[in-house]
Amino acid sequence: MSKPRIIVLGAGLGGTIAAYEIRAAVKDKAEVLTISDTDTYSFVPSNPWVAVRWREPEAIQIHLPPIFAKKGIGFSSVGAKRIHPDEKRVELNDGESFSYDYLVIATGPDLAFDEISGFGPNGGHTVSVCHTHHAAEAADKFEAFCKNPGPIVVGAAQGASCYGPAYEFALILDTELKRRKIRDKVPMTFVTAEPYIGHLGLDGVGDTKSLLESELRNRHIKWITSARVTSFEAGMAHVEEVAEDGSVKASHDLPFGYSMLLPAFRGVPAVRDIEGLTNPRGFILVDKHQRNTKFPEVFALGVCVAIPPTGPTPVPVGVPKTGFMIESMVTAIAANLAEILDGKEPSHEATWNAVCLADFGDGGVAFVAQPQIPPRNLNWSASGKWVHVAKIGFEKYFLRKVRKGESEPFYEKLALHVMGIRKLKM
């Protein structure tokens, strides 16, 4: 009798760690197979550094197949064309299919650049730091920009659900331009769908509003909040500033020589428009055990999970899925699959706590939100040069964890326990 097969769909931050942790949790009771559209893991939080050449792409990338083989995890980099949950089957891009007993969706998002005219790195007029190859292209364009500096527009478009990297990149650009002694030639504007600076899609964490407003003000970066971008053209962003009643308060034509805005996310084509599995944007619907109710053999984690916004805003603002929050989903799914294979009902729930380090090159802001969605038991933020040092340390630590095929080493678990930060609800 063959073992049940668990397929992990995706090999990014969540999918890679999920494969390791599920393998460790289920031991030899199931076959674990990962399907990705690439055989390379990229540490996405370092992409803003790649875009200013503080990192080369190769320094934050890992070749996965030999690590997965050593861990006894199957691996395919053909990519998924479509999942067929009624048939418990994943159709690959080459026409082949894999059947599954359990599916863990960890695809990350599809980037909706096409929803705004002229937006994005592929035929549009803006750069991106969402993928490492995007960030490498952004670095080339930044070098060209520095030879002929002008205005910069940075931020996050309507519907975006990831705001930390937008602030990071704006302030990293400020730091790098100062190092090149050309900051005085570069007016900067921060454009965001958030109703206020530091909202972060979380209605703020601790004093993020004051901290981030102060950073932008001290660095002479102007901002526009409740912003709806209508279009981009070569060297110009067209932005509407929206009032609380939804009316257009002001229109702005912002010239730029260099621009990066984070796009809205949506579900990837392989999972989109499957009734009962996804919401209208293609995000996976899950219960408190990270499991879909219509297809209970399907679990999901990370950016692809449907989470409602924290409250109404004049311009649509999504909720971020931070790294620690994603890892808490991973731990819950691994534990629940182990229970199911033992003939039990799943009982574990992720805490969805948020621990974030936003680096500005010469400082940064850190915050802890427990849980990520308010109301919270802990709501804390702080800033200082230590955040930059901590972010470098975390990058090295996480890449080492991926290279060694570890999900949560003992010392990480101990450190989190000492700080009172847990991945599972007690």
CSV table of C-alpha atoms in Angstrom, one decimal:
chain,number,residue,atom,x,y,z
A,1,MET,CA,0.0,0.0,0.0
A,2,SER,CA,1.5,3.3,-1.1
A,3,LYS,CA,1.9,6.2,1.4
A,4,PRO,CA,-0.4,9.2,1.2
A,5,ARG,CA,1.2,12.1,-0.8
A,6,ILE,CA,1.4,15.6,0.5
A,7,ILE,CA,2.1,18.2,-2.2
A,8,VAL,CA,3.5,21.6,-1.2
A,9,LEU,CA,2.7,24.1,-4.0
A,10,GLY,CA,5.4,26.8,-4.0
A,11,ALA,CA,9.0,27.1,-2.8
A,12,GLY,CA,9.2,30.7,-1.5
A,13,LEU,CA,9.6,31.8,2.1
A,14,GLY,CA,6.5,29.8,3.2
A,15,GLY,CA,6.6,26.9,0.9
A,16,THR,CA,10.3,26.0,1.5
A,17,ILE,CA,10.0,26.1,5.3
A,18,ALA,CA,6.6,24.2,5.0
A,19,ALA,CA,8.3,21.4,3.1
A,20,TYR,CA,11.0,21.0,5.8
A,21,GLU,CA,8.6,21.3,8.7
A,22,ILE,CA,6.0,18.9,7.2
A,23,ARG,CA,8.6,16.4,6.4
A,24,ALA,CA,9.8,16.5,10.0
A,25,ALA,CA,6.3,16.3,11.4
A,26,VAL,CA,4.9,13.4,9.4
A,27,LYS,CA,8.2,11.5,9.3
A,28,ASP,CA,7.8,8.3,7.2
A,29,LYS,CA,4.0,8.3,7.3
A,30,ALA,CA,3.6,10.3,4.0
A,31,GLU,CA,5.5,11.2,0.9
A,32,VAL,CA,6.2,15.0,0.6
A,33,LEU,CA,6.6,16.6,-2.8
A,34,THR,CA,7.2,20.3,-3.6
A,35,ILE,CA,6.1,21.8,-6.9
A,36,SER,CA,7.6,25.2,-7.8
A,37,ASP,CA,8.2,27.2,-11.0
A,38,THR,CA,11.9,27.6,-10.2
A,39,ASP,CA,14.6,25.6,-8.5
A,40,THR,CA,16.0,28.7,-6.8
A,41,TYR,CA,15.0,30.1,-3.4
A,42,SER,CA,15.3,33.9,-3.1
A,43,PHE,CA,15.3,35.7,0.2
A,44,VAL,CA,12.7,38.4,-0.9
A,45,PRO,CA,13.2,40.7,2.2
A,46,SER,CA,16.7,41.6,0.8
A,47,ASN,CA,15.4,42.7,-2.6
A,48,PRO,CA,15.5,46.4,-1.7
A,49,TRP,CA,19.2,45.9,-1.0
A,50,VAL,CA,19.7,44.2,-4.4
A,51,ALA,CA,18.0,47.3,-6.1
A,52,VAL,CA,20.8,49.6,-4.9
A,53,ARG,CA,23.6,47.0,-5.3
A,54,TRP,CA,24.1,46.4,-1.5
A,55,ARG,CA,23.6,42.8,-2.4
A,56,GLU,CA,24.1,40.8,-5.6
A,57,PRO,CA,21.3,38.4,-6.4
A,58,GLU,CA,23.5,35.3,-6.0
A,59,ALA,CA,24.1,36.3,-2.4
A,60,ILE,CA,20.5,35.8,-1.4
A,61,GLN,CA,19.6,32.8,-3.6
A,62,ILE,CA,19.9,29.1,-2.9
A,63,HIS,CA,19.7,26.1,-5.3
A,64,LEU,CA,17.0,23.9,-3.7
A,65,PRO,CA,17.0,20.4,-5.4
A,66,PRO,CA,20.1,18.9,-3.6
A,67,ILE,CA,18.8,20.2,-0.2
A,68,PHE,CA,15.3,18.7,-0.8
A,69,ALA,CA,16.8,15.4,-2.0
A,70,LYS,CA,18.9,15.2,1.2
A,71,LYS,CA,15.8,15.7,3.2
A,72,GLY,CA,13.8,13.1,1.4
A,73,ILE,CA,11.5,15.6,-0.2
A,74,GLY,CA,10.4,15.3,-3.8
A,75,PHE,CA,10.9,18.4,-6.0
A,76,SER,CA,9.7,19.6,-9.4
A,77,SER,CA,10.4,23.0,-10.9
A,78,VAL,CA,8.1,22.6,-13.9
A,79,GLY,CA,5.4,24.8,-12.2
A,80,ALA,CA,1.7,24.3,-11.8
A,81,LYS,CA,-0.7,25.3,-14.5
A,82,ARG,CA,-3.9,24.5,-12.6
A,83,ILE,CA,-5.1,22.7,-9.6
A,84,HIS,CA,-8.1,20.4,-9.8
A,85,PRO,CA,-9.3,20.0,-6.2
A,86,ASP,CA,-12.4,17.9,-7.2
A,87,GLU,CA,-9.9,15.3,-8.7
A,88,LYS,CA,-7.1,15.9,-6.0
A,89,ARG,CA,-4.8,16.6,-8.9
A,90,VAL,CA,-2.2,19.3,-9.8
A,91,GLU,CA,-1.7,19.9,-13.5
A,92,LEU,CA,1.8,21.0,-14.4
A,93,ASN,CA,3.0,23.4,-17.1
A,94,ASP,CA,4.3,20.5,-19.2
A,95,GLY,CA,1.0,18.7,-19.3
A,96,GLU,CA,1.9,16.1,-16.7
A,97,SER,CA,-0.1,15.8,-13.4
A,98,PHE,CA,0.5,14.8,-9.8
A,99,SER,CA,-2.3,13.4,-7.7
A,100,TYR,CA,-2.3,14.2,-4.0
A,101,ASP,CA,-4.0,13.2,-0.7
A,102,TYR,CA,-3.2,16.6,0.8
A,103,LEU,CA,-2.3,19.8,-0.8
A,104,VAL,CA,-0.6,22.8,0.9
A,105,ILE,CA,-0.9,25.9,-1.2
A,106,ALA,CA,2.0,28.4,-0.7
A,107,THR,CA,2.3,30.0,-4.1
A,108,GLY,CA,2.7,33.6,-3.0
A,109,PRO,CA,0.8,36.2,-5.1
A,110,ASP,CA,0.3,37.2,-8.7
A,111,LEU,CA,1.4,40.8,-9.2
A,112,ALA,CA,-1.4,42.9,-10.6
A,113,PHE,CA,0.6,45.5,-12.4
A,114,ASP,CA,-1.8,45.2,-15.4
A,115,GLU,CA,-4.6,46.8,-13.3
A,116,ILE,CA,-3.0,50.3,-13.7
A,117,SER,CA,-2.0,51.6,-17.2
A,118,GLY,CA,1.8,51.9,-17.7
A,119,PHE,CA,2.6,50.2,-14.3
A,120,GLY,CA,5.4,47.7,-13.7
A,121,PRO,CA,8.8,46.5,-15.0
A,122,ASN,CA,7.5,44.5,-18.0
A,123,GLY,CA,6.7,47.1,-20.6
A,124,GLY,CA,5.7,49.7,-18.0
A,125,HIS,CA,7.5,52.8,-16.7
A,126,THR,CA,8.3,51.7,-13.1
A,127,VAL,CA,10.7,49.3,-11.5
A,128,SER,CA,9.9,46.6,-8.9
A,129,VAL,CA,11.5,44.9,-5.9
A,130,CYS,CA,8.8,42.1,-5.6
A,131,HIS,CA,11.1,39.5,-7.3
A,132,THR,CA,14.8,39.3,-7.1
A,133,HIS,CA,15.2,39.5,-10.9
A,134,HIS,CA,13.0,42.6,-10.8
A,135,ALA,CA,15.3,44.1,-8.2
A,136,ALA,CA,18.4,43.3,-10.3
A,137,GLU,CA,16.8,45.2,-13.2
A,138,ALA,CA,15.9,48.0,-10.9
A,139,ALA,CA,19.6,48.3,-9.9
A,140,ASP,CA,20.6,48.8,-13.5
A,141,LYS,CA,18.0,51.5,-13.9
A,142,PHE,CA,19.1,53.1,-10.6
A,143,GLU,CA,22.7,53.3,-11.8
A,144,ALA,CA,21.5,55.0,-15.0
A,145,PHE,CA,19.3,57.4,-13.0
A,146,CYS,CA,22.2,58.4,-10.8
A,147,LYS,CA,24.1,59.7,-13.8
A,148,ASN,CA,21.1,62.0,-14.6
A,149,PRO,CA,19.3,62.4,-11.3
A,150,GLY,CA,15.7,63.8,-10.9
A,151,PRO,CA,12.6,63.2,-8.9
A,152,ILE,CA,11.7,59.9,-7.4
A,153,VAL,CA,8.3,58.5,-6.6
A,154,VAL,CA,8.1,55.5,-4.3
A,155,GLY,CA,5.2,53.8,-2.5
A,156,ALA,CA,2.3,51.3,-2.7
A,157,ALA,CA,-0.6,51.4,-5.1
A,158,GLN,CA,-4.3,50.9,-4.3
A,159,GLY,CA,-5.1,47.3,-3.1
A,160,ALA,CA,-1.5,46.7,-2.1
A,161,SER,CA,-1.1,44.5,1.0
A,162,CYS,CA,2.7,44.9,1.7
A,163,TYR,CA,3.8,48.3,2.9
A,164,GLY,CA,7.0,47.7,4.8
A,165,PRO,CA,9.2,47.2,1.7
A,166,ALA,CA,7.8,50.5,0.2
A,167,TYR,CA,9.0,52.4,3.3
A,168,GLU,CA,12.2,50.5,3.3
A,169,PHE,CA,13.0,51.2,-0.3
A,170,ALA,CA,12.2,54.9,0.0
A,171,LEU,CA,14.6,55.3,2.9
A,172,ILE,CA,17.2,53.0,1.5
A,173,LEU,CA,17.2,55.2,-1.6
A,174,ASP,CA,17.6,58.3,0.6
A,175,THR,CA,20.6,56.7,2.3
A,176,GLU,CA,22.3,55.6,-0.9
A,177,LEU,CA,21.7,59.0,-2.6
A,178,LYS,CA,23.4,60.7,0.4
A,179,ARG,CA,26.3,58.3,0.1
A,180,ARG,CA,26.6,59.3,-3.6
A,181,LYS,CA,26.3,63.0,-2.6
A,182,ILE,CA,23.4,63.6,-5.0
A,183,ARG,CA,20.5,63.6,-2.6
A,184,ASP,CA,20.1,67.3,-3.0
A,185,LYS,CA,19.3,66.8,-6.7
A,186,VAL,CA,16.5,64.3,-6.0
A,187,PRO,CA,13.0,65.5,-4.8
A,188,MET,CA,11.2,62.4,-3.3
A,189,THR,CA,7.5,61.7,-2.9
A,190,PHE,CA,6.0,58.7,-1.1
A,191,VAL,CA,2.6,57.7,-2.5
A,192,THR,CA,0.5,55.2,-0.6
A,193,ALA,CA,-3.1,53.9,-0.5
A,194,GLU,CA,-2.8,53.9,3.3
A,195,PRO,CA,-5.1,56.4,5.1
A,196,TYR,CA,-2.2,57.6,7.1
A,197,ILE,CA,1.6,57.1,7.2
A,198,GLY,CA,2.5,54.0,9.3
A,199,HIS,CA,-0.9,52.3,8.8
A,200,LEU,CA,0.9,49.4,7.2
A,201,GLY,CA,-2.4,47.6,6.4
A,202,LEU,CA,-2.7,46.9,10.1
A,203,ASP,CA,-4.2,50.2,11.4
A,204,GLY,CA,-0.7,50.9,12.8
A,205,VAL,CA,1.4,49.0,15.3
A,206,GLY,CA,2.5,50.8,18.4
A,207,ASP,CA,3.7,54.3,17.3
A,208,THR,CA,4.5,53.5,13.7
A,209,LYS,CA,2.5,56.6,12.5
A,210,SER,CA,4.8,59.0,14.4
A,211,LEU,CA,8.0,57.0,13.8
A,212,LEU,CA,7.5,56.8,10.0
A,213,GLU,CA,6.2,60.3,9.7
A,214,SER,CA,9.3,61.6,11.5
A,215,GLU,CA,11.6,59.5,9.3
A,216,LEU,CA,10.0,60.9,6.1
A,217,ARG,CA,9.9,64.4,7.4
A,218,ASN,CA,13.6,64.3,8.6
A,219,ARG,CA,14.7,63.0,5.2
A,220,HIS,CA,12.7,65.6,3.3
A,221,ILE,CA,10.4,63.0,1.7
A,222,LYS,CA,6.9,64.4,0.9
A,223,TRP,CA,3.9,62.1,1.1
A,224,ILE,CA,0.4,61.6,-0.3
A,225,THR,CA,-1.9,59.2,1.6
A,226,SER,CA,-5.3,57.7,0.5
A,227,ALA,CA,-3.7,57.8,-3.0
A,228,ARG,CA,-5.2,56.1,-6.0
A,229,VAL,CA,-2.9,55.8,-9.0
A,230,THR,CA,-4.8,56.2,-12.2
A,231,SER,CA,-1.9,55.7,-14.7
A,232,PHE,CA,1.8,56.0,-15.4
A,233,GLU,CA,3.5,57.3,-18.5
A,234,ALA,CA,7.2,57.8,-19.2
A,235,GLY,CA,8.4,60.1,-16.4
A,236,MET,CA,5.0,60.9,-15.0
A,237,ALA,CA,2.7,59.3,-12.4
A,238,HIS,CA,-1.0,60.4,-12.3
A,239,VAL,CA,-2.4,60.2,-8.7
A,240,GLU,CA,-5.8,61.0,-7.2
A,241,GLU,CA,-5.9,61.9,-3.5
A,242,VAL,CA,-9.2,60.5,-2.1
A,243,ALA,CA,-11.3,62.0,0.7
A,244,GLU,CA,-13.0,60.0,3.4
A,245,ASP,CA,-16.3,60.1,1.5
A,246,GLY,CA,-14.7,58.6,-1.6
A,247,SER,CA,-14.6,61.8,-3.6
A,248,VAL,CA,-11.4,63.0,-5.2
A,249,LYS,CA,-9.8,65.7,-3.0
A,250,ALA,CA,-6.9,66.5,-5.3
A,251,SER,CA,-5.2,65.3,-8.4
A,252,HIS,CA,-1.4,65.1,-8.7
A,253,ASP,CA,0.8,64.8,-11.7
A,254,LEU,CA,4.1,63.6,-10.3
A,255,PRO,CA,7.2,63.8,-12.5
A,256,PHE,CA,9.9,61.1,-11.9
A,257,GLY,CA,13.2,59.9,-13.2
A,258,TYR,CA,12.8,56.7,-11.2
A,259,SER,CA,9.8,55.1,-9.6
A,260,MET,CA,8.9,52.0,-7.6
A,261,LEU,CA,5.4,51.3,-6.3
A,262,LEU,CA,4.3,48.0,-4.9
A,263,PRO,CA,1.3,46.6,-6.8
A,264,ALA,CA,-1.9,45.0,-5.6
A,265,PHE,CA,-1.7,41.2,-5.2
A,266,ARG,CA,-4.1,38.5,-6.4
A,267,GLY,CA,-4.2,34.7,-6.5
A,268,VAL,CA,-2.0,33.0,-9.1
A,269,PRO,CA,-3.7,31.7,-12.3
A,270,ALA,CA,-3.3,28.1,-11.1
A,271,VAL,CA,-5.8,28.6,-8.3
A,272,ARG,CA,-8.0,31.5,-9.4
A,273,ASP,CA,-11.7,31.2,-10.0
A,274,ILE,CA,-12.3,27.9,-8.3
A,275,GLU,CA,-15.6,28.1,-6.5
A,276,GLY,CA,-15.4,27.4,-2.8
A,277,LEU,CA,-11.6,27.5,-2.8
A,278,THR,CA,-10.9,31.2,-3.5
A,279,ASN,CA,-12.4,34.6,-3.0
A,280,PRO,CA,-13.0,37.0,-6.0
A,281,ARG,CA,-9.3,38.1,-5.9
A,282,GLY,CA,-8.1,34.5,-6.1
A,283,PHE,CA,-7.0,34.2,-2.4
A,284,ILE,CA,-7.5,30.9,-0.7
A,285,LEU,CA,-10.3,30.6,1.8
A,286,VAL,CA,-9.2,28.9,5.0
A,287,ASP,CA,-10.6,28.1,8.5
A,288,LYS,CA,-8.8,28.5,11.8
A,289,HIS,CA,-6.8,25.4,11.1
A,290,GLN,CA,-5.5,26.8,7.7
A,291,ARG,CA,-7.8,24.4,5.9
A,292,ASN,CA,-10.4,25.0,3.2
A,293,THR,CA,-13.9,24.1,4.2
A,294,LYS,CA,-15.1,22.9,0.7
A,295,PHE,CA,-11.9,20.9,0.1
A,296,PRO,CA,-10.7,19.9,3.5
A,297,GLU,CA,-7.7,18.1,2.1
A,298,VAL,CA,-6.4,21.5,0.9
A,299,PHE,CA,-4.5,23.8,3.3
A,300,ALA,CA,-2.9,27.2,2.5
A,301,LEU,CA,-0.4,29.6,4.0
A,302,GLY,CA,1.3,32.9,3.4
A,303,VAL,CA,0.4,35.7,1.0
A,304,CYS,CA,-2.1,33.5,-1.0
A,305,VAL,CA,-4.4,33.3,2.1
A,306,ALA,CA,-7.6,35.4,2.1
A,307,ILE,CA,-7.6,37.8,5.1
A,308,PRO,CA,-10.2,40.6,5.3
A,309,PRO,CA,-9.0,44.2,5.7
A,310,THR,CA,-8.7,45.6,9.3
A,311,GLY,CA,-11.5,48.2,8.5
A,312,PRO,CA,-12.9,50.5,5.8
A,313,THR,CA,-10.5,53.0,4.2
A,314,PRO,CA,-11.0,55.6,1.5
A,315,VAL,CA,-8.7,53.6,-0.9
A,316,PRO,CA,-8.5,49.8,-0.7
A,317,VAL,CA,-5.8,48.6,1.6
A,318,GLY,CA,-4.8,45.0,2.0
A,319,VAL,CA,-3.5,43.2,5.1
A,320,PRO,CA,0.2,42.1,5.0
A,321,LYS,CA,1.3,38.6,5.7
A,322,THR,CA,4.7,39.0,7.5
A,323,GLY,CA,7.4,36.4,7.7
A,324,PHE,CA,6.7,35.3,11.3
A,325,MET,CA,3.0,35.2,10.7
A,326,ILE,CA,3.6,32.9,7.7
A,327,GLU,CA,5.9,30.7,9.7
A,328,SER,CA,3.1,30.3,12.3
A,329,MET,CA,0.8,29.1,9.6
A,330,VAL,CA,3.5,26.6,8.5
A,331,THR,CA,3.8,25.2,12.0
A,332,ALA,CA,0.0,24.9,12.4
A,333,ILE,CA,-0.3,23.0,9.1
A,334,ALA,CA,2.5,20.6,9.8
A,335,ALA,CA,1.1,19.8,13.2
A,336,ASN,CA,-2.4,19.4,11.8
A,337,LEU,CA,-1.3,17.1,9.0
A,338,ALA,CA,0.5,14.9,11.5
A,339,GLU,CA,-2.7,14.6,13.5
A,340,ILE,CA,-4.7,13.8,10.4
A,341,LEU,CA,-2.3,11.0,9.5
A,342,ASP,CA,-2.7,9.6,13.0
A,343,GLY,CA,-6.5,9.5,12.5
A,344,LYS,CA,-7.2,12.6,14.6
A,345,GLU,CA,-9.0,15.8,13.9
A,346,PRO,CA,-6.7,18.9,13.4
A,347,SER,CA,-6.5,21.0,16.6
A,348,HIS,CA,-3.7,23.5,16.0
A,349,GLU,CA,-4.2,27.2,15.3
A,350,ALA,CA,-1.5,29.7,14.1
A,351,THR,CA,-1.1,32.8,16.3
A,352,TRP,CA,-0.6,35.1,13.3
A,353,ASN,CA,1.7,37.2,15.4
A,354,ALA,CA,3.8,39.7,13.5
A,355,VAL,CA,7.5,40.4,14.0
A,356,CYS,CA,8.9,42.8,11.5
A,357,LEU,CA,12.2,44.6,10.9
A,358,ALA,CA,12.1,47.4,8.4
A,359,ASP,CA,15.6,48.5,7.4
A,360,PHE,CA,16.4,52.0,6.2
A,361,GLY,CA,20.1,51.5,5.5
A,362,ASP,CA,21.3,53.6,8.4
A,363,GLY,CA,18.6,52.6,10.9
A,364,GLY,CA,15.1,51.2,10.8
A,365,VAL,CA,11.8,50.5,12.5
A,366,ALA,CA,10.9,47.2,14.3
A,367,PHE,CA,7.5,46.2,15.5
A,368,VAL,CA,5.7,43.3,17.2
A,369,ALA,CA,2.0,42.8,16.9
A,370,GLN,CA,0.3,39.9,18.8
A,371,PRO,CA,-1.8,39.0,17.0
A,372,GLN,CA,-1.2,40.8,13.7
A,373,ILE,CA,-4.9,41.7,13.4
A,374,PRO,CA,-6.2,44.1,16.1
A,375,PRO,CA,-7.3,44.1,18.9
A,376,ARG,CA,-4.0,42.9,20.2
A,377,ASN,CA,-2.4,41.6,23.3
A,378,LEU,CA,0.9,43.3,22.4
A,379,ASN,CA,1.3,46.4,20.3
A,380,TRP,CA,5.0,47.6,20.2
A,381,SER,CA,7.3,49.5,17.9
A,382,ALA,CA,10.7,51.1,18.1
A,383,SER,CA,13.4,52.5,15.9
A,384,GLY,CA,17.2,52.9,15.8
A,385,LYS,CA,20.4,51.8,14.1
A,386,TRP,CA,20.1,48.4,15.8
A,387,VAL,CA,17.3,47.5,13.4
A,388,HIS,CA,19.7,47.7,10.4
A,389,VAL,CA,22.2,45.4,12.2
A,390,ALA,CA,19.4,43.0,13.2
A,391,LYS,CA,18.1,42.8,9.6
A,392,ILE,CA,21.5,41.8,8.4
A,393,GLY,CA,21.8,39.2,11.1
A,394,PHE,CA,18.3,37.8,10.3
A,395,GLU,CA,19.1,37.6,6.6
A,396,LYS,CA,22.2,35.5,7.3
A,397,TYR,CA,20.4,33.4,9.8
A,398,PHE,CA,17.4,32.6,7.6
A,399,LEU,CA,19.5,31.8,4.5
A,400,ARG,CA,21.5,29.4,6.7
A,401,LYS,CA,18.3,27.8,7.9
A,402,VAL,CA,17.2,27.2,4.3
A,403,ARG,CA,20.6,25.8,3.3
A,404,LYS,CA,20.5,23.4,6.2
A,405,GLY,CA,17.0,22.3,5.5
A,406,GLU,CA,15.8,23.4,9.0
A,407,SER,CA,12.4,24.8,9.8
A,408,GLU,CA,13.0,26.0,13.4
A,409,PRO,CA,16.3,25.2,15.1
A,410,PHE,CA,16.3,24.7,18.9
A,411,TYR,CA,17.9,28.1,19.6
A,412,GLU,CA,15.3,29.9,17.6
A,413,LYS,CA,12.5,28.1,19.4
A,414,LEU,CA,14.2,28.9,22.8
A,415,ALA,CA,14.7,32.6,21.9
A,416,LEU,CA,11.1,33.0,20.8
A,417,HIS,CA,9.9,31.3,24.0
A,418,VAL,CA,11.9,33.6,26.2
A,419,MET,CA,10.4,36.6,24.4
A,420,GLY,CA,6.9,35.2,24.8
A,421,ILE,CA,6.4,34.9,21.0
A,422,ARG,CA,4.7,31.7,20.0
A,423,LYS,CA,3.7,30.3,16.6
A,424,LEU,CA,0.7,28.2,17.9
A,425,LYS,CA,-2.2,29.2,20.1
A,426,MET,CA,-2.0,27.5,23.5
